[in-house]
JSON list of C-alpha atoms and ligand atoms in Angstrom, two decimals:
[
{"chain": "A", "resi": 1, "resn": "MET", "atom": "CA", "xyz": [86.72, -19.48, -89.84]},
{"chain": "A", "resi": 2, "resn": "PHE", "atom": "CA", "xyz": [89.70, -21.68, -88.81]},
{"chain": "A", "resi": 3, "resn": "THR", "atom": "CA", "xyz": [92.38, -21.05, -86.42]},
{"chain": "A", "resi": 4, "resn": "ASN", "atom": "CA", "xyz": [96.24, -21.19, -87.85]},
{"chain": "A", "resi": 5, "resn": "ASP", "atom": "CA", "xyz": [96.63, -24.48, -85.21]},
{"chain": "A", "resi": 6, "resn": "GLU", "atom": "CA", "xyz": [93.51, -25.86, -86.93]},
{"chain": "A", "resi": 7, "resn": "LYS", "atom": "CA", "xyz": [94.50, -24.95, -90.66]},
{"chain": "A", "resi": 8, "resn": "GLU", "atom": "CA", "xyz": [97.77, -26.58, -89.90]},
{"chain": "A", "resi": 9, "resn": "ALA", "atom": "CA", "xyz": [96.04, -30.10, -88.37]},
{"chain": "A", "resi": 10, "resn": "VAL", "atom": "CA", "xyz": [93.86, -30.55, -91.62]},
{"chain": "A", "resi": 11, "resn": "TYR", "atom": "CA", "xyz": [97.46, -30.10, -93.82]},
{"chain": "A", "resi": 12, "resn": "LYS", "atom": "CA", "xyz": [99.46, -32.53, -91.57]},
{"chain": "A", "resi": 13, "resn": "VAL", "atom": "CA", "xyz": [96.23, -35.37, -91.50]},
{"chain": "A", "resi": 14, "resn": "ILE", "atom": "CA", "xyz": [96.39, -34.91, -95.32]},
{"chain": "A", "resi": 15, "resn": "ALA", "atom": "CA", "xyz": [100.42, -35.15, -95.74]},
{"chain": "A", "resi": 16, "resn": "ALA", "atom": "CA", "xyz": [100.54, -38.32, -92.70]},
{"chain": "A", "resi": 17, "resn": "ARG", "atom": "CA", "xyz": [97.58, -40.49, -94.19]},
{"chain": "A", "resi": 18, "resn": "ARG", "atom": "CA", "xyz": [99.02, -43.54, -95.69]},
{"chain": "A", "resi": 19, "resn": "ASP", "atom": "CA", "xyz": [97.60, -46.78, -97.01]},
{"chain": "A", "resi": 20, "resn": "VAL", "atom": "CA", "xyz": [98.45, -49.51, -94.59]},
{"chain": "A", "resi": 21, "resn": "ARG", "atom": "CA", "xyz": [99.10, -52.92, -95.15]},
{"chain": "A", "resi": 22, "resn": "SER", "atom": "CA", "xyz": [99.82, -54.88, -91.51]},
{"chain": "A", "resi": 23, "resn": "PHE", "atom": "CA", "xyz": [97.61, -54.49, -88.61]},
{"chain": "A", "resi": 24, "resn": "LEU", "atom": "CA", "xyz": [97.39, -55.58, -85.12]},
{"chain": "A", "resi": 25, "resn": "PRO", "atom": "CA", "xyz": [94.52, -58.03, -83.71]},
{"chain": "A", "resi": 26, "resn": "ASP", "atom": "CA", "xyz": [93.31, -55.40, -81.44]},
{"chain": "A", "resi": 27, "resn": "PRO", "atom": "CA", "xyz": [89.08, -54.20, -82.16]},
{"chain": "A", "resi": 28, "resn": "VAL", "atom": "CA", "xyz": [88.54, -50.93, -82.98]},
{"chain": "A", "resi": 29, "resn": "GLN", "atom": "CA", "xyz": [86.24, -49.10, -80.98]},
{"chain": "A", "resi": 30, "resn": "ASP", "atom": "CA", "xyz": [82.75, -48.48, -82.03]},
{"chain": "A", "resi": 31, "resn": "GLU", "atom": "CA", "xyz": [82.50, -44.82, -81.30]},
{"chain": "A", "resi": 32, "resn": "ALA", "atom": "CA", "xyz": [85.72, -44.59, -83.74]},
{"chain": "A", "resi": 33, "resn": "VAL", "atom": "CA", "xyz": [84.13, -46.56, -86.44]},
{"chain": "A", "resi": 34, "resn": "TYR", "atom": "CA", "xyz": [80.79, -44.24, -86.12]},
{"chain": "A", "resi": 35, "resn": "SER", "atom": "CA", "xyz": [82.89, -41.00, -86.63]},
{"chain": "A", "resi": 36, "resn": "ILE", "atom": "CA", "xyz": [84.81, -42.21, -89.27]},
{"chain": "A", "resi": 37, "resn": "LEU", "atom": "CA", "xyz": [81.75, -43.26, -91.49]},
{"chain": "A", "resi": 38, "resn": "LYS", "atom": "CA", "xyz": [79.74, -39.86, -90.08]},
{"chain": "A", "resi": 39, "resn": "ALA", "atom": "CA", "xyz": [83.06, -38.67, -91.83]},
{"chain": "A", "resi": 40, "resn": "ALA", "atom": "CA", "xyz": [82.27, -40.63, -95.13]},
{"chain": "A", "resi": 41, "resn": "HIS", "atom": "CA", "xyz": [78.65, -39.24, -94.83]},
{"chain": "A", "resi": 42, "resn": "GLN", "atom": "CA", "xyz": [79.83, -35.70, -95.16]},
{"chain": "A", "resi": 43, "resn": "ALA", "atom": "CA", "xyz": [81.19, -36.05, -98.36]},
{"chain": "A", "resi": 44, "resn": "PRO", "atom": "CA", "xyz": [80.10, -34.10, -101.40]},
{"chain": "A", "resi": 45, "resn": "SER", "atom": "CA", "xyz": [78.00, -36.16, -104.01]},
{"chain": "A", "resi": 46, "resn": "VAL", "atom": "CA", "xyz": [76.97, -35.54, -107.55]},
{"chain": "A", "resi": 47, "resn": "GLY", "atom": "CA", "xyz": [73.40, -33.84, -107.23]},
{"chain": "A", "resi": 48, "resn": "PHE", "atom": "CA", "xyz": [73.55, -34.94, -103.17]},
{"chain": "A", "resi": 49, "resn": "MET", "atom": "CA", "xyz": [72.39, -38.26, -104.60]},
{"chain": "A", "resi": 50, "resn": "GLN", "atom": "CA", "xyz": [74.58, -39.88, -101.11]},
{"chain": "A", "resi": 51, "resn": "PRO", "atom": "CA", "xyz": [75.49, -43.35, -103.41]},
{"chain": "A", "resi": 52, "resn": "TRP", "atom": "CA", "xyz": [77.26, -45.02, -100.64]},
{"chain": "A", "resi": 53, "resn": "ASN", "atom": "CA", "xyz": [76.53, -48.18, -98.16]},
{"chain": "A", "resi": 54, "resn": "PHE", "atom": "CA", "xyz": [78.75, -49.35, -95.71]},
{"chain": "A", "resi": 55, "resn": "ILE", "atom": "CA", "xyz": [79.01, -53.12, -95.16]},
{"chain": "A", "resi": 56, "resn": "LEU", "atom": "CA", "xyz": [80.69, -53.73, -91.74]},
{"chain": "A", "resi": 57, "resn": "VAL", "atom": "CA", "xyz": [82.75, -57.37, -91.74]},
{"chain": "A", "resi": 58, "resn": "THR", "atom": "CA", "xyz": [84.29, -58.76, -88.32]},
{"chain": "A", "resi": 59, "resn": "SER", "atom": "CA", "xyz": [82.98, -62.02, -89.28]},
{"chain": "A", "resi": 60, "resn": "GLU", "atom": "CA", "xyz": [86.56, -64.31, -89.52]},
{"chain": "A", "resi": 61, "resn": "GLU", "atom": "CA", "xyz": [84.86, -66.27, -92.04]},
{"chain": "A", "resi": 62, "resn": "VAL", "atom": "CA", "xyz": [83.45, -63.80, -94.11]},
{"chain": "A", "resi": 63, "resn": "LYS", "atom": "CA", "xyz": [86.89, -61.99, -93.86]},
{"chain": "A", "resi": 64, "resn": "ASP", "atom": "CA", "xyz": [88.86, -65.29, -94.86]},
{"chain": "A", "resi": 65, "resn": "ARG", "atom": "CA", "xyz": [86.10, -65.38, -97.97]},
{"chain": "A", "resi": 66, "resn": "LEU", "atom": "CA", "xyz": [86.91, -61.89, -99.17]},
{"chain": "A", "resi": 67, "resn": "ALA", "atom": "CA", "xyz": [90.12, -62.67, -98.66]},
{"chain": "A", "resi": 68, "resn": "TRP", "atom": "CA", "xyz": [90.06, -65.47, -101.01]},
{"chain": "A", "resi": 69, "resn": "ALA", "atom": "CA", "xyz": [88.47, -63.55, -103.46]},
{"chain": "A", "resi": 70, "resn": "ALA", "atom": "CA", "xyz": [91.11, -60.86, -103.72]},
{"chain": "A", "resi": 71, "resn": "ASP", "atom": "CA", "xyz": [93.74, -63.76, -103.55]},
{"chain": "A", "resi": 72, "resn": "LYS", "atom": "CA", "xyz": [91.93, -65.45, -106.97]},
{"chain": "A", "resi": 73, "resn": "GLU", "atom": "CA", "xyz": [92.10, -62.30, -108.37]},
{"chain": "A", "resi": 74, "resn": "ARG", "atom": "CA", "xyz": [96.00, -61.47, -107.66]},
{"chain": "A", "resi": 75, "resn": "ARG", "atom": "CA", "xyz": [96.74, -64.85, -108.79]},
{"chain": "A", "resi": 76, "resn": "ALA", "atom": "CA", "xyz": [94.88, -64.02, -112.04]},
{"chain": "A", "resi": 77, "resn": "LEU", "atom": "CA", "xyz": [96.64, -60.83, -112.59]},
{"chain": "A", "resi": 78, "resn": "ALA", "atom": "CA", "xyz": [100.07, -62.24, -111.37]},
{"chain": "A", "resi": 79, "resn": "ILE", "atom": "CA", "xyz": [100.78, -63.07, -115.11]},
{"chain": "A", "resi": 80, "resn": "HIS", "atom": "CA", "xyz": [101.19, -59.94, -115.90]},
{"chain": "A", "resi": 81, "resn": "TYR", "atom": "CA", "xyz": [103.97, -59.75, -113.46]},
{"chain": "A", "resi": 82, "resn": "GLU", "atom": "CA", "xyz": [105.58, -62.80, -114.23]},
{"chain": "A", "resi": 83, "resn": "ASP", "atom": "CA", "xyz": [109.14, -61.32, -114.18]},
{"chain": "A", "resi": 84, "resn": "ASP", "atom": "CA", "xyz": [108.70, -59.07, -110.83]},
{"chain": "A", "resi": 85, "resn": "SER", "atom": "CA", "xyz": [108.17, -61.05, -108.22]},
{"chain": "A", "resi": 86, "resn": "ARG", "atom": "CA", "xyz": [108.23, -58.17, -106.00]},
{"chain": "A", "resi": 87, "resn": "SER", "atom": "CA", "xyz": [104.64, -57.14, -107.58]},
{"chain": "A", "resi": 88, "resn": "SER", "atom": "CA", "xyz": [103.15, -60.37, -106.46]},
{"chain": "A", "resi": 89, "resn": "ALA", "atom": "CA", "xyz": [104.33, -59.97, -103.02]},
{"chain": "A", "resi": 90, "resn": "PHE", "atom": "CA", "xyz": [102.99, -56.81, -102.49]},
{"chain": "A", "resi": 91, "resn": "MET", "atom": "CA", "xyz": [99.69, -57.71, -103.61]},
{"chain": "A", "resi": 92, "resn": "ASN", "atom": "CA", "xyz": [99.80, -60.86, -101.20]},
{"chain": "A", "resi": 93, "resn": "LEU", "atom": "CA", "xyz": [100.66, -58.59, -98.40]},
{"chain": "A", "resi": 94, "resn": "LYS", "atom": "CA", "xyz": [97.12, -56.33, -98.99]},
{"chain": "A", "resi": 95, "resn": "ILE", "atom": "CA", "xyz": [95.33, -60.08, -98.65]},
{"chain": "A", "resi": 96, "resn": "GLU", "atom": "CA", "xyz": [97.16, -61.11, -95.68]},
{"chain": "A", "resi": 97, "resn": "GLY", "atom": "CA", "xyz": [96.02, -57.52, -94.14]},
{"chain": "A", "resi": 98, "resn": "ILE", "atom": "CA", "xyz": [92.14, -58.13, -94.82]},
{"chain": "A", "resi": 99, "resn": "LYS", "atom": "CA", "xyz": [92.86, -61.10, -92.64]},
{"chain": "A", "resi": 100, "resn": "GLU", "atom": "CA", "xyz": [94.52, -59.56, -89.79]},
{"chain": "A", "resi": 101, "resn": "ALA", "atom": "CA", "xyz": [92.69, -56.31, -89.98]},
{"chain": "A", "resi": 102, "resn": "PRO", "atom": "CA", "xyz": [89.79, -56.70, -86.79]},
{"chain": "A", "resi": 103, "resn": "LEU", "atom": "CA", "xyz": [87.50, -54.97, -89.61]},
{"chain": "A", "resi": 104, "resn": "THR", "atom": "CA", "xyz": [86.78, -54.56, -93.28]},
{"chain": "A", "resi": 105, "resn": "ILE", "atom": "CA", "xyz": [84.20, -52.28, -94.61]},
{"chain": "A", "resi": 106, "resn": "CYS", "atom": "CA", "xyz": [82.85, -52.73, -98.06]},
{"chain": "A", "resi": 107, "resn": "VAL", "atom": "CA", "xyz": [81.94, -49.39, -99.31]},
{"chain": "A", "resi": 108, "resn": "THR", "atom": "CA", "xyz": [79.05, -49.75, -102.32]},
{"chain": "A", "resi": 109, "resn": "CYS", "atom": "CA", "xyz": [77.34, -47.28, -104.82]},
{"chain": "A", "resi": 110, "resn": "ASP", "atom": "CA", "xyz": [74.19, -47.68, -105.59]},
{"chain": "A", "resi": 111, "resn": "PRO", "atom": "CA", "xyz": [73.52, -45.90, -109.13]},
{"chain": "A", "resi": 112, "resn": "THR", "atom": "CA", "xyz": [69.93, -45.60, -109.02]},
{"chain": "A", "resi": 113, "resn": "ARG", "atom": "CA", "xyz": [69.89, -43.68, -105.76]},
{"chain": "A", "resi": 114, "resn": "GLY", "atom": "CA", "xyz": [67.96, -40.59, -106.38]},
{"chain": "A", "resi": 115, "resn": "GLY", "atom": "CA", "xyz": [66.10, -41.89, -109.65]},
{"chain": "A", "resi": 116, "resn": "SER", "atom": "CA", "xyz": [67.00, -41.82, -112.93]},
{"chain": "A", "resi": 117, "resn": "HIS", "atom": "CA", "xyz": [67.54, -37.95, -113.45]},
{"chain": "A", "resi": 118, "resn": "VAL", "atom": "CA", "xyz": [70.23, -36.85, -110.58]},
{"chain": "A", "resi": 119, "resn": "LEU", "atom": "CA", "xyz": [71.41, -33.39, -110.67]},
{"chain": "A", "resi": 120, "resn": "GLY", "atom": "CA", "xyz": [74.65, -33.57, -112.81]},
{"chain": "A", "resi": 121, "resn": "ARG", "atom": "CA", "xyz": [74.94, -37.38, -112.99]},
{"chain": "A", "resi": 122, "resn": "ASN", "atom": "CA", "xyz": [73.19, -37.27, -116.51]},
{"chain": "A", "resi": 123, "resn": "SER", "atom": "CA", "xyz": [76.01, -35.78, -118.21]},
{"chain": "A", "resi": 124, "resn": "ILE", "atom": "CA", "xyz": [78.61, -37.82, -116.50]},
{"chain": "A", "resi": 125, "resn": "PRO", "atom": "CA", "xyz": [77.17, -41.03, -115.23]},
{"chain": "A", "resi": 126, "resn": "GLU", "atom": "CA", "xyz": [80.47, -42.22, -113.26]},
{"chain": "A", "resi": 127, "resn": "THR", "atom": "CA", "xyz": [80.18, -39.10, -110.88]},
{"chain": "A", "resi": 128, "resn": "ASP", "atom": "CA", "xyz": [78.32, -41.50, -108.56]},
{"chain": "A", "resi": 129, "resn": "ARG", "atom": "CA", "xyz": [81.44, -43.51, -108.06]},
{"chain": "A", "resi": 130, "resn": "MET", "atom": "CA", "xyz": [83.32, -40.52, -107.72]},
{"chain": "A", "resi": 131, "resn": "SER", "atom": "CA", "xyz": [81.42, -39.43, -105.24]},
{"chain": "A", "resi": 132, "resn": "THR", "atom": "CA", "xyz": [81.89, -42.26, -103.01]},
{"chain": "A", "resi": 133, "resn": "ALA", "atom": "CA", "xyz": [85.78, -42.26, -103.45]},
{"chain": "A", "resi": 134, "resn": "CYS", "atom": "CA", "xyz": [85.43, -38.72, -101.74]},
{"chain": "A", "resi": 135, "resn": "ALA", "atom": "CA", "xyz": [83.68, -40.83, -99.28]},
{"chain": "A", "resi": 136, "resn": "ILE", "atom": "CA", "xyz": [86.24, -42.95, -99.05]},
{"chain": "A", "resi": 137, "resn": "GLN", "atom": "CA", "xyz": [88.93, -40.28, -99.07]},
{"chain": "A", "resi": 138, "resn": "ASN", "atom": "CA", "xyz": [87.03, -38.81, -95.76]},
{"chain": "A", "resi": 139, "resn": "MET", "atom": "CA", "xyz": [87.19, -42.07, -93.86]},
{"chain": "A", "resi": 140, "resn": "TRP", "atom": "CA", "xyz": [90.81, -42.31, -94.81]},
{"chain": "A", "resi": 141, "resn": "LEU", "atom": "CA", "xyz": [91.90, -39.09, -93.17]},
{"chain": "A", "resi": 142, "resn": "ALA", "atom": "CA", "xyz": [89.39, -39.55, -90.52]},
{"chain": "A", "resi": 143, "resn": "SER", "atom": "CA", "xyz": [90.96, -42.86, -89.65]},
{"chain": "A", "resi": 144, "resn": "CYS", "atom": "CA", "xyz": [94.70, -41.37, -89.66]},
{"chain": "A", "resi": 145, "resn": "ALA", "atom": "CA", "xyz": [93.24, -38.83, -87.11]},
{"chain": "A", "resi": 146, "resn": "GLU", "atom": "CA", "xyz": [91.75, -41.16, -84.94]},
{"chain": "A", "resi": 147, "resn": "GLY", "atom": "CA", "xyz": [95.48, -43.06, -84.94]},
{"chain": "A", "resi": 148, "resn": "LEU", "atom": "CA", "xyz": [93.66, -46.05, -86.86]},
{"chain": "A", "resi": 149, "resn": "ALA", "atom": "CA", "xyz": [95.28, -47.32, -90.10]},
{"chain": "A", "resi": 150, "resn": "MET", "atom": "CA", "xyz": [93.30, -48.16, -93.19]},
{"chain": "A", "resi": 151, "resn": "GLY", "atom": "CA", "xyz": [93.93, -50.02, -96.27]},
{"chain": "A", "resi": 152, "resn": "TRP", "atom": "CA", "xyz": [92.12, -49.83, -99.72]},
{"chain": "A", "resi": 153, "resn": "VAL", "atom": "CA", "xyz": [91.81, -53.39, -101.63]},
{"chain": "A", "resi": 154, "resn": "SER", "atom": "CA", "xyz": [90.44, -53.19, -105.25]},
{"chain": "A", "resi": 155, "resn": "PHE", "atom": "CA", "xyz": [91.50, -56.15, -106.92]},
{"chain": "A", "resi": 156, "resn": "TYR", "atom": "CA", "xyz": [88.68, -58.67, -106.86]},
{"chain": "A", "resi": 157, "resn": "LYS", "atom": "CA", "xyz": [86.24, -59.52, -109.06]},
{"chain": "A", "resi": 158, "resn": "LYS", "atom": "CA", "xyz": [82.80, -57.53, -108.32]},
{"chain": "A", "resi": 159, "resn": "ALA", "atom": "CA", "xyz": [80.81, -60.67, -108.60]},
{"chain": "A", "resi": 160, "resn": "ASP", "atom": "CA", "xyz": [82.70, -62.64, -105.94]},
{"chain": "A", "resi": 161, "resn": "ILE", "atom": "CA", "xyz": [82.21, -59.47, -103.49]},
{"chain": "A", "resi": 162, "resn": "ARG", "atom": "CA", "xyz": [78.87, -59.41, -104.33]},
{"chain": "A", "resi": 163, "resn": "ASP", "atom": "CA", "xyz": [78.11, -63.50, -103.95]},
{"chain": "A", "resi": 164, "resn": "ILE", "atom": "CA", "xyz": [79.91, -63.26, -100.42]},
{"chain": "A", "resi": 165, "resn": "LEU", "atom": "CA", "xyz": [78.20, -60.14, -98.98]},
{"chain": "A", "resi": 166, "resn": "HIS", "atom": "CA", "xyz": [74.66, -60.54, -100.50]},
{"chain": "A", "resi": 167, "resn": "ILE", "atom": "CA", "xyz": [74.99, -57.15, -102.43]},
{"chain": "A", "resi": 168, "resn": "PRO", "atom": "CA", "xyz": [72.15, -57.01, -105.47]},
{"chain": "A", "resi": 169, "resn": "PRO", "atom": "CA", "xyz": [73.50, -57.08, -108.88]},
{"chain": "A", "resi": 170, "resn": "HIS", "atom": "CA", "xyz": [73.12, -53.26, -109.37]},
{"chain": "A", "resi": 171, "resn": "ILE", "atom": "CA", "xyz": [75.02, -52.16, -106.68]},
{"chain": "A", "resi": 172, "resn": "GLU", "atom": "CA", "xyz": [78.72, -51.49, -107.04]},
{"chain": "A", "resi": 173, "resn": "PRO", "atom": "CA", "xyz": [81.38, -52.93, -104.72]},
{"chain": "A", "resi": 174, "resn": "VAL", "atom": "CA", "xyz": [83.67, -49.93, -104.95]},
{"chain": "A", "resi": 175, "resn": "ALA", "atom": "CA", "xyz": [86.28, -50.93, -102.26]},
{"chain": "A", "resi": 176, "resn": "LEU", "atom": "CA", "xyz": [87.16, -53.38, -99.59]},
{"chain": "A", "resi": 177, "resn": "LEU", "atom": "CA", "xyz": [88.91, -51.17, -96.64]},
{"chain": "A", "resi": 178, "resn": "SER", "atom": "CA", "xyz": [90.75, -53.17, -93.99]},
{"chain": "A", "resi": 179, "resn": "LEU", "atom": "CA", "xyz": [90.50, -50.82, -90.64]},
{"chain": "A", "resi": 180, "resn": "GLY", "atom": "CA", "xyz": [92.42, -51.37, -87.45]},
{"chain": "A", "resi": 181, "resn": "TYR", "atom": "CA", "xyz": [95.79, -50.25, -85.22]},
{"chain": "A", "resi": 182, "resn": "THR", "atom": "CA", "xyz": [99.03, -51.04, -86.48]},
{"chain": "A", "resi": 183, "resn": "ASN", "atom": "CA", "xyz": [102.84, -50.71, -85.14]},
{"chain": "A", "resi": 184, "resn": "ASP", "atom": "CA", "xyz": [104.10, -50.20, -88.53]},
{"chain": "A", "resi": 185, "resn": "TYR", "atom": "CA", "xyz": [102.22, -46.61, -90.00]},
{"chain": "A", "resi": 186, "resn": "PRO", "atom": "CA", "xyz": [104.22, -45.98, -93.18]},
{"chain": "A", "resi": 187, "resn": "LYS", "atom": "CA", "xyz": [106.42, -42.32, -93.19]},
{"chain": "A", "resi": 188, "resn": "LYS", "atom": "CA", "xyz": [105.88, -42.54, -97.14]},
{"chain": "A", "resi": 189, "resn": "PRO", "atom": "CA", "xyz": [103.81, -44.22, -99.61]},
{"chain": "A", "resi": 190, "resn": "ILE", "atom": "CA", "xyz": [105.01, -48.22, -99.46]},
{"chain": "A", "resi": 191, "resn": "LEU", "atom": "CA", "xyz": [105.66, -48.05, -103.19]},
{"chain": "A", "resi": 192, "resn": "GLU", "atom": "CA", "xyz": [107.85, -44.88, -103.04]},
{"chain": "A", "resi": 193, "resn": "ALA", "atom": "CA", "xyz": [109.71, -46.51, -99.76]},
{"chain": "A", "resi": 194, "resn": "GLU", "atom": "CA", "xyz": [110.52, -49.83, -101.79]},
{"chain": "A", "resi": 195, "resn": "ASN", "atom": "CA", "xyz": [111.67, -47.80, -105.30]},
{"chain": "A", "resi": 196, "resn": "TRP", "atom": "CA", "xyz": [108.53, -48.54, -106.98]},
{"chain": "A", "resi": 197, "resn": "GLU", "atom": "CA", "xyz": [107.40, -45.22, -108.18]},
{"chain": "A", "resi": 198, "resn": "SER", "atom": "CA", "xyz": [108.09, -41.46, -106.68]},
{"chain": "A", "resi": 199, "resn": "ARG", "atom": "CA", "xyz": [105.72, -38.39, -105.92]},
{"chain": "A", "resi": 200, "resn": "LYS", "atom": "CA", "xyz": [105.85, -36.58, -109.32]},
{"chain": "A", "resi": 201, "resn": "GLU", "atom": "CA", "xyz": [107.17, -33.10, -108.95]},
{"chain": "A", "resi": 202, "resn": "LEU", "atom": "CA", "xyz": [104.17, -30.99, -108.32]},
{"chain": "A", "resi": 203, "resn": "ASP", "atom": "CA", "xyz": [104.97, -27.97, -110.52]},
{"chain": "A", "resi": 204, "resn": "SER", "atom": "CA", "xyz": [105.59, -30.33, -113.34]},
{"chain": "A", "resi": 205, "resn": "LEU", "atom": "CA", "xyz": [101.53, -31.04, -113.25]},
{"chain": "A", "resi": 206, "resn": "ILE", "atom": "CA", "xyz": [99.98, -27.46, -113.35]},
{"chain": "A", "resi": 207, "resn": "TYR", "atom": "CA", "xyz": [99.37, -26.08, -116.82]},
{"chain": "A", "resi": 208, "resn": "THR", "atom": "CA", "xyz": [98.17, -22.41, -117.41]},
{"chain": "A", "resi": 209, "resn": "ASP", "atom": "CA", "xyz": [95.59, -21.87, -119.66]},
{"chain": "A", "resi": 210, "resn": "ARG", "atom": "CA", "xyz": [96.19, -24.85, -121.89]},
{"chain": "A", "resi": 211, "resn": "TRP", "atom": "CA", "xyz": [97.46, -28.44, -121.98]},
{"chain": "A", "resi": 212, "resn": "GLU", "atom": "CA", "xyz": [101.11, -28.24, -121.96]},
{"chain": "A", "resi": 213, "resn": "GLY", "atom": "CA", "xyz": [102.34, -31.78, -122.23]},
{"chain": "B", "resi": 301, "resn": "LIG", "atom": "C1", "xyz": [90.94, -46.06, -106.04]},
{"chain": "B", "resi": 301, "resn": "LIG", "atom": "C2", "xyz": [92.50, -46.85, -105.19]},
{"chain": "B", "resi": 301, "resn": "LIG", "atom": "C3", "xyz": [92.56, -48.42, -105.17]},
{"chain": "B", "resi": 301, "resn": "LIG", "atom": "C4", "xyz": [93.50, -48.87, -104.52]},
{"chain": "B", "resi": 301, "resn": "LIG", "atom": "N1", "xyz": [93.99, -50.21, -104.78]},
{"chain": "B", "resi": 301, "resn": "LIG", "atom": "C5", "xyz": [95.11, -51.05, -103.81]},
{"chain": "B", "resi": 301, "resn": "LIG", "atom": "C6", "xyz": [94.86, -52.37, -104.03]},
{"chain": "B", "resi": 301, "resn": "LIG", "atom": "O1", "xyz": [94.15, -53.15, -104.65]},
{"chain": "B", "resi": 301, "resn": "LIG", "atom": "N2", "xyz": [95.90, -52.95, -103.65]},
{"chain": "B", "resi": 301, "resn": "LIG", "atom": "C7", "xyz": [96.71, -52.28, -102.51]},
{"chain": "B", "resi": 301, "resn": "LIG", "atom": "O2", "xyz": [98.05, -52.80, -102.33]},
{"chain": "B", "resi": 301, "resn": "LIG", "atom": "N3", "xyz": [96.81, -50.92, -103.02]},
{"chain": "B", "resi": 301, "resn": "LIG", "atom": "C8", "xyz": [95.81, -49.92, -103.31]},
{"chain": "B", "resi": 301, "resn": "LIG", "atom": "N4", "xyz": [95.62, -48.65, -103.29]},
{"chain": "B", "resi": 301, "resn": "LIG", "atom": "C9", "xyz": [96.43, -48.01, -102.45]},
{"chain": "B", "resi": 301, "resn": "LIG", "atom": "C10", "xyz": [97.73, -47.14, -103.24]},
{"chain": "B", "resi": 301, "resn": "LIG", "atom": "O3", "xyz": [98.51, -48.38, -103.63]},
{"chain": "B", "resi": 301, "resn": "LIG", "atom": "C11", "xyz": [98.26, -46.19, -102.65]},
{"chain": "B", "resi": 301, "resn": "LIG", "atom": "O4", "xyz": [97.26, -45.28, -102.23]},
{"chain": "B", "resi": 301, "resn": "LIG", "atom": "C12", "xyz": [99.50, -45.64, -103.48]},
{"chain": "B", "resi": 301, "resn": "LIG", "atom": "O5", "xyz": [100.43, -46.23, -103.70]},
{"chain": "B", "resi": 301, "resn": "LIG", "atom": "C13", "xyz": [99.81, -44.32, -102.56]},
{"chain": "B", "resi": 301, "resn": "LIG", "atom": "O6", "xyz": [100.10, -44.50, -101.49]},
{"chain": "B", "resi": 301, "resn": "LIG", "atom": "P1", "xyz": [99.91, -43.61, -99.89]},
{"chain": "B", "resi": 301, "resn": "LIG", "atom": "O7", "xyz": [98.27, -44.44, -100.14]},
{"chain": "B", "resi": 301, "resn": "LIG", "atom": "O8", "xyz": [100.28, -44.28, -98.59]},
{"chain": "B", "resi": 301, "resn": "LIG", "atom": "O9", "xyz": [99.59, -42.16, -100.28]},
{"chain": "B", "resi": 301, "resn": "LIG", "atom": "C14", "xyz": [94.40, -48.19, -103.84]},
{"chain": "B", "resi": 301, "resn": "LIG", "atom": "C15", "xyz": [94.29, -46.76, -103.80]},
{"chain": "B", "resi": 301, "resn": "LIG", "atom": "C16", "xyz": [93.29, -46.24, -104.18]},
{"chain": "B", "resi": 301, "resn": "LIG", "atom": "C17", "xyz": [93.24, -44.61, -104.46]}
]
């Protein structure tokens, strides 16, 4: 079905994809954005409910307000890291990323899409957000393949994001994604490069026939 080169390309993108925090101001071409959104829309979803929407934000004023919401949350969280100045410095960088990147995409999840009996969602309601996360991962991989950088910001109060972007109360703002070009695409996860966390040994995570922890 796929040539060896095509197969290797998929694994190469999976390995190369990184969470990025610094962006150049250069705009992203509409075609690239559309390709990335198309990748998102091809993601799997529980009962094929396709619960996502994408709010494209290029207005400096709206981006500033989103950055404000994230900064407010960063300051609220800072008390947990009082002894660790690195942590709040990292989180701060991400907020700068929202302002720097020419495009922010808010990905939302509509839990009501498909009615009250979406196939498979009855047992595990959060499968709607899991589906949205699959769409976001597709966007991350597609961005990487397009030579674009993407950063995921998840620290904000949902109510703030709903207010700023006029999102109805029943819709979940799942992610704020900064998208743009960078001249600083990390070779390894930033948190690994900064000795914060390292990748766990895969073999230690694989169990056979029963939980082995
Ligand atoms: C659900 C989710 C939420 C995340 N939220 C944030 C965030 O709020 N701020 C941040 O700096 N990075 C955030 N990240 C990025 C992670 O820190 C990053 O994926 C991780 O350190 C591994 O690095 P890599 O993506 O480059 O492999 C998030 C990632 C995921 C999957």
